[in-house]
């Protein structure tokens, strides 16, 4: 089955147009703050993006038609690489990034909702650039192509193959008969969460600008802030609690919000993944609180409780915001944080990581393996949400975990040529491929990735995109069988 090259080009034209429109808000923000030069940089990028897209659409007219899975993989990969390249242009034109590697890293980090940065002092950046930096979290959170399916019905039938290749988590459930209606439903939930958090942050004393910046980073589970101290800059328990709640809400399966409106609260406590997700959060936060509180002799119980719950939610949901430097916590707490980086949020959420449902299935596979060795003739089906997990799905989850670990070690090997310590190497790769943001060691919450070479930044940028696209979407393109039309 041959790849529909003309169809791929048509969709790339529409992605150019969509990206151009997304750059209009930061251009307006630049004008509001009197940054005419920055507004000009955005204007040039917007014009070039829209012009390129319109030319492609004009040269390749007609309907897009049916898309196959093979087309979906290529379209998604090219789209995310293309948007990352376009998004890096304002960083270069404004001088906010010192090199292409820096600009591409910052762009990939924003769109993949990772939140790692190479900028050592974000507070000196223009307001328009900071807005764009966080706005890319909000765009990437739901996914460029989910927005495209929701807002551009011209993608037509077969769009499921695009979204399935892009959406975070094992599956993207169709909540409504038509995919465009499903995508619009998810976008509406996304908008509602964003608006609600924005209002609450305003009530907490944030400015309109700061509220928008931190809403983008929270709902998109990205973590970019316009302050070097992140959320800790505000020194407000109310703001920390609001952001904690919305990080957890954004790390949940978005399908459950729709089902909640149809079936009520039962969908929450009946969902296996949700129970595991909340359980991991509660136990981890309680453990970290107890250890840190004992280590600090209980001098600030309230502050410790807020920081423990905030950082647990931030790492588990792969948001990456910080209210304190957890590098100063006892080693056992940092170990828990490393485990949380691996787990991540729920499937079909804006969070990264391996995903809670995969961890649940892997644990059940482990339990079954033990049971089968004790009772070889017994049958132990693996269930989630009352449904039996097929051997094919279980095998796919195992393969995903193996690929995840393989890429972690491969990435750590590639960047280890910089002669960094092992903690920094491993956590840098884990935090990028899991779209978490801060790591441990030299890339902790109070540090940046600025010290790395251009090569390492490009490697980590690719890993961010691979992690955002569930690994296989990018990796499959380097398999010769993908390009063999006879298979």
CSV table of N, CA, C and O in Angstrom, one decimal, residues 66-143:
chain,number,residue,atom,x,y,z
A,66,UNK,N,-9.8,9.5,1.9
A,66,UNK,CA,-9.5,8.4,2.9
A,66,UNK,C,-8.0,8.3,3.2
A,66,UNK,O,-7.2,8.4,2.3
A,67,UNK,N,-7.7,8.2,4.5
A,67,UNK,CA,-6.3,8.1,4.9
A,67,UNK,C,-6.1,6.7,5.6
A,67,UNK,O,-7.0,6.2,6.3
A,68,UNK,N,-5.0,6.1,5.4
A,68,UNK,CA,-4.7,4.8,6.0
A,68,UNK,C,-3.7,5.0,7.1
A,68,UNK,O,-3.1,6.1,7.3
A,69,UNK,N,-3.5,4.0,7.9
A,69,UNK,CA,-2.6,4.0,9.1
A,69,UNK,C,-1.2,4.4,8.7
A,69,UNK,O,-0.6,5.2,9.4
A,70,UNK,N,-0.7,3.9,7.6
A,70,UNK,CA,0.6,4.2,7.1
A,70,UNK,C,0.7,5.7,6.9
A,70,UNK,O,1.7,6.4,7.2
A,71,UNK,N,-0.3,6.3,6.3
A,71,UNK,CA,-0.3,7.8,6.1
A,71,UNK,C,-0.3,8.5,7.4
A,71,UNK,O,0.3,9.6,7.5
A,72,UNK,N,-1.1,8.0,8.3
A,72,UNK,CA,-1.2,8.7,9.6
A,72,UNK,C,0.1,8.8,10.3
A,72,UNK,O,0.4,9.9,10.9
A,73,UNK,N,0.9,7.8,10.3
A,73,UNK,CA,2.2,7.9,11.0
A,73,UNK,C,3.1,8.9,10.4
A,73,UNK,O,3.8,9.7,11.1
A,74,UNK,N,3.1,9.0,9.0
A,74,UNK,CA,4.0,10.0,8.4
A,74,UNK,C,3.5,11.4,8.6
A,74,UNK,O,4.2,12.3,8.8
A,75,UNK,N,2.2,11.6,8.5
A,75,UNK,CA,1.6,12.9,8.6
A,75,UNK,C,1.8,13.5,10.0
A,75,UNK,O,2.2,14.6,10.2
A,76,UNK,N,1.6,12.6,11.0
A,76,UNK,CA,1.8,13.1,12.4
A,76,UNK,C,3.3,13.4,12.7
A,76,UNK,O,3.6,14.5,13.2
A,77,UNK,N,4.2,12.6,12.2
A,77,UNK,CA,5.6,12.9,12.5
A,77,UNK,C,6.1,14.1,11.7
A,77,UNK,O,6.7,15.0,12.3
A,78,UNK,N,5.7,14.2,10.5
A,78,UNK,CA,6.1,15.4,9.7
A,78,UNK,C,5.4,16.7,10.3
A,78,UNK,O,6.1,17.7,10.4
A,79,UNK,N,4.2,16.6,10.7
A,79,UNK,CA,3.5,17.7,11.3
A,79,UNK,C,4.2,18.3,12.5
A,79,UNK,O,4.4,19.5,12.7
A,80,UNK,N,4.5,17.4,13.4
A,80,UNK,CA,5.1,17.8,14.7
A,80,UNK,C,6.5,18.4,14.4
A,80,UNK,O,6.9,19.4,15.1
A,81,UNK,N,7.3,17.8,13.5
A,81,UNK,CA,8.6,18.3,13.2
A,81,UNK,C,8.5,19.7,12.5
A,81,UNK,O,9.2,20.6,12.8
A,82,UNK,N,7.5,19.8,11.6
A,82,UNK,CA,7.3,21.0,10.9
A,82,UNK,C,6.9,22.1,11.8
A,82,UNK,O,7.4,23.2,11.8
A,83,UNK,N,5.9,21.9,12.7
A,83,UNK,CA,5.4,22.9,13.6
A,83,UNK,C,6.5,23.3,14.6
A,83,UNK,O,6.7,24.5,14.9
A,84,UNK,N,7.4,22.3,15.0
A,84,UNK,CA,8.5,22.6,15.9
A,84,UNK,C,9.5,23.6,15.2
A,84,UNK,O,10.0,24.5,15.8
A,85,UNK,N,9.7,23.3,13.9
A,85,UNK,CA,10.7,24.2,13.2
A,85,UNK,C,10.1,25.6,13.0
A,85,UNK,O,10.8,26.6,13.2
A,86,UNK,N,8.8,25.7,12.6
A,86,UNK,CA,8.2,27.0,12.5
A,86,UNK,C,8.2,27.7,13.8
A,86,UNK,O,8.5,28.9,13.9
A,87,UNK,N,7.9,27.0,14.9
A,87,UNK,CA,7.8,27.6,16.2
A,87,UNK,C,9.1,28.1,16.7
A,87,UNK,O,9.1,29.0,17.6
A,88,UNK,N,10.2,27.6,16.2
A,88,UNK,CA,11.5,28.0,16.7
A,88,UNK,C,12.0,29.3,16.0
A,88,UNK,O,12.9,30.0,16.5
A,89,UNK,N,11.3,29.7,14.9
A,89,UNK,CA,11.7,30.9,14.2
A,89,UNK,C,11.7,32.2,15.1
A,89,UNK,O,12.6,33.0,15.1
A,90,UNK,N,10.6,32.5,15.8
A,90,UNK,CA,10.6,33.7,16.7
A,90,UNK,C,11.7,33.7,17.7
A,90,UNK,O,12.2,34.8,18.0
A,91,UNK,N,12.1,32.6,18.2
A,91,UNK,CA,13.2,32.5,19.2
A,91,UNK,C,14.5,33.0,18.5
A,91,UNK,O,15.3,33.8,19.1
A,92,UNK,N,14.7,32.6,17.3
A,92,UNK,CA,15.9,33.0,16.6
A,92,UNK,C,15.9,34.4,16.1
A,92,UNK,O,16.8,35.2,16.3
A,93,UNK,N,14.7,34.9,15.6
A,93,UNK,CA,14.6,36.2,15.0
A,93,UNK,C,14.7,37.3,16.2
A,93,UNK,O,15.3,38.3,16.0
A,94,UNK,N,14.2,36.9,17.3
A,94,UNK,CA,14.2,37.9,18.5
A,94,UNK,C,15.5,37.8,19.3
A,94,UNK,O,15.7,38.7,20.1
A,95,UNK,N,16.4,36.9,19.0
A,95,UNK,CA,17.6,36.7,19.7
A,95,UNK,C,17.4,36.1,21.1
A,95,UNK,O,18.3,36.0,21.9
A,96,UNK,N,16.2,35.5,21.3
A,96,UNK,CA,16.0,34.8,22.6
A,96,UNK,C,16.7,33.5,22.7
A,96,UNK,O,17.0,33.0,23.8
A,97,UNK,N,17.1,32.9,21.6
A,97,UNK,CA,17.9,31.7,21.5
A,97,UNK,C,19.2,32.0,20.8
A,97,UNK,O,19.2,32.8,19.9
A,98,UNK,N,20.3,31.4,21.3
A,98,UNK,CA,21.6,31.7,20.8
A,98,UNK,C,22.0,30.9,19.5
A,98,UNK,O,22.9,31.3,18.8
A,99,UNK,N,21.2,29.9,19.3
A,99,UNK,CA,21.6,29.0,18.2
A,99,UNK,C,20.3,28.3,17.7
A,99,UNK,O,19.3,28.3,18.4
A,100,UNK,N,20.4,27.6,16.6
A,100,UNK,CA,19.3,26.8,16.1
A,100,UNK,C,19.0,25.7,17.1
A,100,UNK,O,17.8,25.4,17.4
A,101,UNK,N,20.0,25.0,17.7
A,101,UNK,CA,19.8,23.9,18.6
A,101,UNK,C,19.0,24.4,19.8
A,101,UNK,O,18.1,23.7,20.3
A,102,UNK,N,19.3,25.6,20.3
A,102,UNK,CA,18.6,26.2,21.4
A,102,UNK,C,17.2,26.5,21.1
A,102,UNK,O,16.2,26.2,21.8
A,103,UNK,N,17.0,27.1,19.9
A,103,UNK,CA,15.6,27.4,19.5
A,103,UNK,C,14.8,26.2,19.3
A,103,UNK,O,13.6,26.1,19.7
A,104,UNK,N,15.3,25.2,18.6
A,104,UNK,CA,14.6,24.0,18.3
A,104,UNK,C,14.3,23.2,19.6
A,104,UNK,O,13.2,22.7,19.8
A,105,UNK,N,15.2,23.2,20.6
A,105,UNK,CA,15.0,22.6,21.9
A,105,UNK,C,13.9,23.3,22.6
A,105,UNK,O,13.0,22.6,23.1
A,106,UNK,N,13.9,24.6,22.7
A,106,UNK,CA,12.8,25.3,23.4
A,106,UNK,C,11.5,25.1,22.7
A,106,UNK,O,10.4,25.0,23.3
A,107,UNK,N,11.5,25.1,21.4
A,107,UNK,CA,10.2,24.8,20.6
A,107,UNK,C,9.7,23.4,20.8
A,107,UNK,O,8.5,23.3,21.1
A,108,UNK,N,10.5,22.4,20.7
A,108,UNK,CA,10.1,21.1,21.0
A,108,UNK,C,9.6,20.9,22.4
A,108,UNK,O,8.7,20.2,22.7
A,109,UNK,N,10.3,21.5,23.4
A,109,UNK,CA,10.0,21.4,24.8
A,109,UNK,C,8.6,22.0,25.0
A,109,UNK,O,7.8,21.5,25.8
A,110,UNK,N,8.3,23.1,24.3
A,110,UNK,CA,7.0,23.7,24.5
A,110,UNK,C,5.9,22.9,23.9
A,110,UNK,O,4.9,22.6,24.5
A,111,UNK,N,6.0,22.5,22.6
A,111,UNK,CA,5.0,21.8,21.9
A,111,UNK,C,4.8,20.4,22.4
A,111,UNK,O,3.6,19.9,22.4
A,112,UNK,N,5.8,19.7,22.9
A,112,UNK,CA,5.7,18.4,23.5
A,112,UNK,C,5.2,18.4,24.9
A,112,UNK,O,5.1,17.4,25.6
A,113,UNK,N,5.0,19.6,25.5
A,113,UNK,CA,4.6,19.9,26.8
A,113,UNK,C,5.6,19.3,27.8
A,113,UNK,O,5.3,18.8,28.9
A,114,UNK,N,6.9,19.4,27.5
A,114,UNK,CA,8.0,18.9,28.4
A,114,UNK,C,8.3,20.0,29.4
A,114,UNK,O,8.2,19.7,30.6
A,115,UNK,N,8.7,21.1,29.0
A,115,UNK,CA,9.0,22.2,30.0
A,115,UNK,C,10.4,22.3,30.3
A,115,UNK,O,10.8,23.2,31.2
A,116,UNK,N,11.3,21.5,29.8
A,116,UNK,CA,12.7,21.7,29.9
A,116,UNK,C,13.1,23.0,29.2
A,116,UNK,O,12.5,23.3,28.2
A,117,UNK,N,14.2,23.6,29.7
A,117,UNK,CA,14.6,24.9,29.0
A,117,UNK,C,16.1,25.0,28.9
A,117,UNK,O,16.8,24.4,29.7
A,118,UNK,N,16.5,25.8,27.9
A,118,UNK,CA,17.9,26.2,27.8
A,118,UNK,C,18.1,27.6,28.2
A,118,UNK,O,19.2,28.1,28.0
A,119,UNK,N,17.1,28.3,28.5
A,119,UNK,CA,17.1,29.7,28.9
A,119,UNK,C,17.4,29.9,30.4
A,119,UNK,O,16.6,29.5,31.2
A,120,UNK,N,18.5,30.5,30.7
A,120,UNK,CA,18.9,30.6,32.1
A,120,UNK,C,18.2,31.7,32.9
A,120,UNK,O,18.0,31.5,34.1
A,121,UNK,N,17.8,32.7,32.2
A,121,UNK,CA,17.1,33.8,32.9
A,121,UNK,C,15.9,34.2,32.0
A,121,UNK,O,15.9,35.0,31.1
A,122,UNK,N,14.7,33.6,32.3
A,122,UNK,CA,13.5,33.8,31.5
A,122,UNK,C,12.9,35.2,31.7
A,122,UNK,O,12.2,35.7,30.9
A,123,UNK,N,13.3,35.8,32.9
A,123,UNK,CA,12.6,37.0,33.2
A,123,UNK,C,13.1,38.2,32.3
A,123,UNK,O,12.5,39.3,32.4
A,124,UNK,N,14.2,38.0,31.6
A,124,UNK,CA,14.7,39.1,30.7
A,124,UNK,C,14.1,38.9,29.3
A,124,UNK,O,14.3,39.8,28.5
A,125,UNK,N,13.3,37.9,29.1
A,125,UNK,CA,12.8,37.7,27.7
A,125,UNK,C,11.6,38.6,27.5
A,125,UNK,O,10.9,39.0,28.4
A,126,UNK,N,11.3,39.0,26.2
A,126,UNK,CA,10.2,39.8,25.9
A,126,UNK,C,8.9,39.1,26.3
A,126,UNK,O,8.8,37.9,26.2
A,127,UNK,N,7.9,39.9,26.6
A,127,UNK,CA,6.6,39.3,27.0
A,127,UNK,C,5.9,38.5,25.9
A,127,UNK,O,5.3,37.4,26.2
A,128,UNK,N,6.1,38.9,24.7
A,128,UNK,CA,5.5,38.2,23.5
A,128,UNK,C,6.2,36.8,23.4
A,128,UNK,O,5.5,35.8,23.1
A,129,UNK,N,7.5,36.7,23.6
A,129,UNK,CA,8.2,35.4,23.5
A,129,UNK,C,7.8,34.5,24.6
A,129,UNK,O,7.5,33.3,24.4
A,130,UNK,N,7.7,35.1,25.9
A,130,UNK,CA,7.2,34.2,27.0
A,130,UNK,C,5.8,33.7,26.8
A,130,UNK,O,5.5,32.6,27.2
A,131,UNK,N,5.0,34.6,26.2
A,131,UNK,CA,3.6,34.1,25.9
A,131,UNK,C,3.6,33.0,24.9
A,131,UNK,O,2.9,32.0,25.1
A,132,UNK,N,4.3,33.2,23.9
A,132,UNK,CA,4.4,32.1,22.8
A,132,UNK,C,5.0,30.8,23.4
A,132,UNK,O,4.5,29.7,23.1
A,133,UNK,N,6.0,31.0,24.2
A,133,UNK,CA,6.7,29.8,24.9
A,133,UNK,C,5.7,29.0,25.6
A,133,UNK,O,5.6,27.8,25.6
A,134,UNK,N,4.8,29.6,26.4
A,134,UNK,CA,3.8,28.9,27.2
A,134,UNK,C,2.6,28.5,26.3
A,134,UNK,O,1.9,27.5,26.6
A,135,UNK,N,2.2,29.3,25.4
A,135,UNK,CA,1.1,29.1,24.5
A,135,UNK,C,1.3,27.8,23.7
A,135,UNK,O,0.4,27.0,23.4
A,136,UNK,N,2.6,27.5,23.4
A,136,UNK,CA,2.9,26.2,22.7
A,136,UNK,C,2.5,25.0,23.6
A,136,UNK,O,2.2,23.9,23.0
A,137,UNK,N,2.6,25.2,24.9
A,137,UNK,CA,2.2,24.1,25.8
A,137,UNK,C,0.7,23.8,25.6
A,137,UNK,O,0.3,22.7,25.5
A,138,UNK,N,-0.1,24.9,25.5
A,138,UNK,CA,-1.5,24.8,25.4
A,138,UNK,C,-1.9,24.2,24.1
A,138,UNK,O,-2.8,23.3,24.0
A,139,UNK,N,-1.2,24.5,23.0
A,139,UNK,CA,-1.4,24.0,21.7
A,139,UNK,C,-1.1,22.5,21.7
A,139,UNK,O,-1.8,21.6,21.2
A,140,UNK,N,0.2,22.2,22.2
A,140,UNK,CA,0.6,20.8,22.1
A,140,UNK,C,-0.1,19.9,23.1
A,140,UNK,O,-0.1,18.7,22.9
A,141,UNK,N,-0.7,20.5,24.1
A,141,UNK,CA,-1.4,19.6,25.1
A,141,UNK,C,-2.4,18.8,24.5
A,141,UNK,O,-2.5,17.6,24.7
A,142,UNK,N,-3.3,19.4,23.8
A,142,UNK,CA,-4.4,18.6,23.1
A,142,UNK,C,-3.9,18.0,21.8
A,142,UNK,O,-4.4,17.0,21.4
A,143,UNK,N,-2.9,18.6,21.3
A,143,UNK,CA,-2.3,18.1,20.0
A,143,UNK,C,-2.7,18.9,18.8
A,143,UNK,O,-3.9,19.2,18.6
